[in-house]
Amino acid sequence: PRSHVVFLKTHKTGGSSVVNLLSRYGESRELRFALPHRYQFGYPAPFRAERVRGFSPGGRKFDIICHHMRFHLPTLPGQVQRVMPNDSFYFSIVRDPGTQGASAFSYFRAAAPAFRRAPSLDAFLASPWRFFRPGQRGNHYARNPQWFDFGLPEPARPEEVPALLRGLERVFPLVLLAERFDESLVLLRHRLCWPPAAVDLFRHNARGAPAAVTAAQRRRLRAWNALDWALYSHFNRSFWSQAERFGAERLRREAAELRRRRRRLERRCLRGGGPVPAGAIAEGRLRPFQPPGAAEPVLGFALRPGLPPDERRRCGRLALPELPYKDLLERRQFGNASA
């Protein structure tokens, strides 16, 4: 089993669920996490090793890094290799900008000036340049946010894009697809040589009743986020190429088994068997962060009453949102290990 893992968490793609998976795996095996001093590694600035708590030049390296950073292809492998062993496995996750862009508009309404100025998603898509100012703080969420998270340079000409993406693929041998999340987890598990239960998880950061994206909105979002669409299309092809080598029937079978295990865990662990509004969660640390100005609330998980202590601990880790889990890992790694 591989224990040196670099996960580039991209925005609004399902990455919080993967962070929970990595947090549980690393905690259960007492691995060392490269943790930010707060909750992100200086994002949106490019990652630097000095942003890792406990880092010292030439000191002991870490096992897992998985919290928000901005990748920067020319310099980040060198910076990450100051923190992580050379045999680390790099992976990330992408999502079709036709739906990711709509999710970002809702979630980052207060953070992105371009979204804040627009009265609605349709108004923004009808004339995005009315609202969007390049380089304005926060507007990296409003156009090609996945391209930005990967730290790719703005290409001078469209014909430069394929070479940039081929270079990125050499760093990231596996990029998950948000739309094929369970199949992605199966491929990830096999690449890491982890046991099946290691990729069991609950889907974090679901929104309450998001509006459906229309076909017209999807087309406009892909056009406005053309670099994200190129990025997604590239890794969509590479994903299915890997899936074909893995075996289509085998992939379907293992993904179905993963979903069956998840349903059993949800019934055993969760009150109501699924996500609930934050106000319905009595335990404060299980309430997810609610971004200011978001159009729909972020749902979380309430534990079923009466669980035995060991089961309550396991279920609690599955349900624990990203920010309090990061705090827990920090306490265990740097003090107050009883937390």
Short mmCIF file of N, CA and C in Angstrom, two decimals, residues 8 20 27 39 54 65 84-85 92 109 118 121 157 159 161 163 199 217 219 230 263 267 272 274 288 295 313 317 332:
data_model
loop_
_atom_site.label_atom_id
_atom_site.label_comp_id
_atom_site.label_asym_id
_atom_site.label_seq_id
_atom_site.Cartn_x
_atom_site.Cartn_y
_atom_site.Cartn_z
N LEU A 8 -4.22 17.15 -5.16
CA LEU A 8 -4.54 18.54 -5.47
C LEU A 8 -6.05 18.70 -5.41
N ASN A 20 -11.69 13.87 3.22
CA ASN A 20 -12.15 13.08 4.35
C ASN A 20 -11.60 11.66 4.28
N GLU A 27 -4.98 9.06 9.44
CA GLU A 27 -5.12 9.05 10.89
C GLU A 27 -5.07 7.62 11.42
N TYR A 39 -6.30 26.99 6.97
CA TYR A 39 -7.03 25.92 6.30
C TYR A 39 -6.65 25.75 4.84
N GLY A 54 5.30 22.99 10.63
CA GLY A 54 6.30 22.02 11.05
C GLY A 54 7.37 21.73 10.01
N ILE A 65 -0.44 15.12 1.72
CA ILE A 65 -0.83 16.53 1.61
C ILE A 65 -2.11 16.57 0.77
N MET A 84 7.37 16.52 0.47
CA MET A 84 6.89 15.15 0.26
C MET A 84 7.98 14.27 -0.34
N PRO A 85 7.96 12.96 -0.04
CA PRO A 85 8.96 12.04 -0.61
C PRO A 85 8.85 11.96 -2.13
N SER A 92 -5.61 14.18 -8.68
CA SER A 92 -6.51 15.31 -8.48
C SER A 92 -7.90 14.90 -8.96
N ARG A 109 -20.61 33.32 -4.36
CA ARG A 109 -21.33 34.55 -4.70
C ARG A 109 -20.74 35.76 -3.99
N ALA A 118 -23.56 40.28 -10.51
CA ALA A 118 -24.57 39.76 -11.43
C ALA A 118 -25.85 39.41 -10.66
N LEU A 121 -27.44 33.90 -12.49
CA LEU A 121 -26.53 33.16 -13.36
C LEU A 121 -26.83 33.46 -14.82
N ARG A 157 -1.87 31.26 -27.26
CA ARG A 157 -2.60 30.78 -28.44
C ARG A 157 -3.27 29.45 -28.11
N GLU A 159 -3.41 26.75 -29.67
CA GLU A 159 -2.63 25.56 -30.01
C GLU A 159 -1.59 25.20 -28.93
N VAL A 161 -2.43 24.78 -25.78
CA VAL A 161 -3.13 24.08 -24.71
C VAL A 161 -2.78 22.60 -24.64
N ALA A 163 -0.11 20.86 -25.32
CA ALA A 163 1.20 20.60 -24.73
C ALA A 163 1.18 20.87 -23.22
N VAL A 199 -11.78 3.29 0.80
CA VAL A 199 -12.41 4.33 -0.02
C VAL A 199 -13.90 4.47 0.28
N GLN A 217 -27.49 26.90 -20.37
CA GLN A 217 -26.51 27.34 -19.37
C GLN A 217 -25.24 26.50 -19.45
N ARG A 219 -23.95 25.01 -22.07
CA ARG A 219 -23.16 25.41 -23.24
C ARG A 219 -22.42 26.72 -22.97
N ALA A 230 -11.29 22.42 -21.87
CA ALA A 230 -10.17 21.69 -22.48
C ALA A 230 -9.51 20.78 -21.46
N ARG A 263 -24.34 2.66 1.29
CA ARG A 263 -25.73 2.67 1.77
C ARG A 263 -25.84 1.99 3.13
N ARG A 267 -27.14 3.89 6.55
CA ARG A 267 -28.24 3.40 7.39
C ARG A 267 -27.77 3.18 8.82
N GLY A 272 -31.70 9.51 9.73
CA GLY A 272 -32.35 9.78 8.46
C GLY A 272 -31.68 9.12 7.28
N GLY A 274 -28.99 9.93 5.57
CA GLY A 274 -28.37 10.77 4.55
C GLY A 274 -28.12 12.17 5.07
N PRO A 288 -21.32 21.65 8.84
CA PRO A 288 -20.37 22.11 7.80
C PRO A 288 -20.32 23.64 7.73
N ALA A 295 -26.18 30.71 -2.31
CA ALA A 295 -27.61 30.65 -2.65
C ALA A 295 -28.30 29.48 -1.97
N ARG A 313 -17.41 6.47 16.98
CA ARG A 313 -16.17 7.12 16.57
C ARG A 313 -15.96 6.96 15.07
N ARG A 317 -16.08 10.04 12.29
CA ARG A 317 -15.00 10.42 11.36
C ARG A 317 -15.52 10.50 9.93
N ARG A 332 -3.62 16.18 16.99
CA ARG A 332 -2.97 14.88 17.17
C ARG A 332 -1.49 14.95 16.78
#
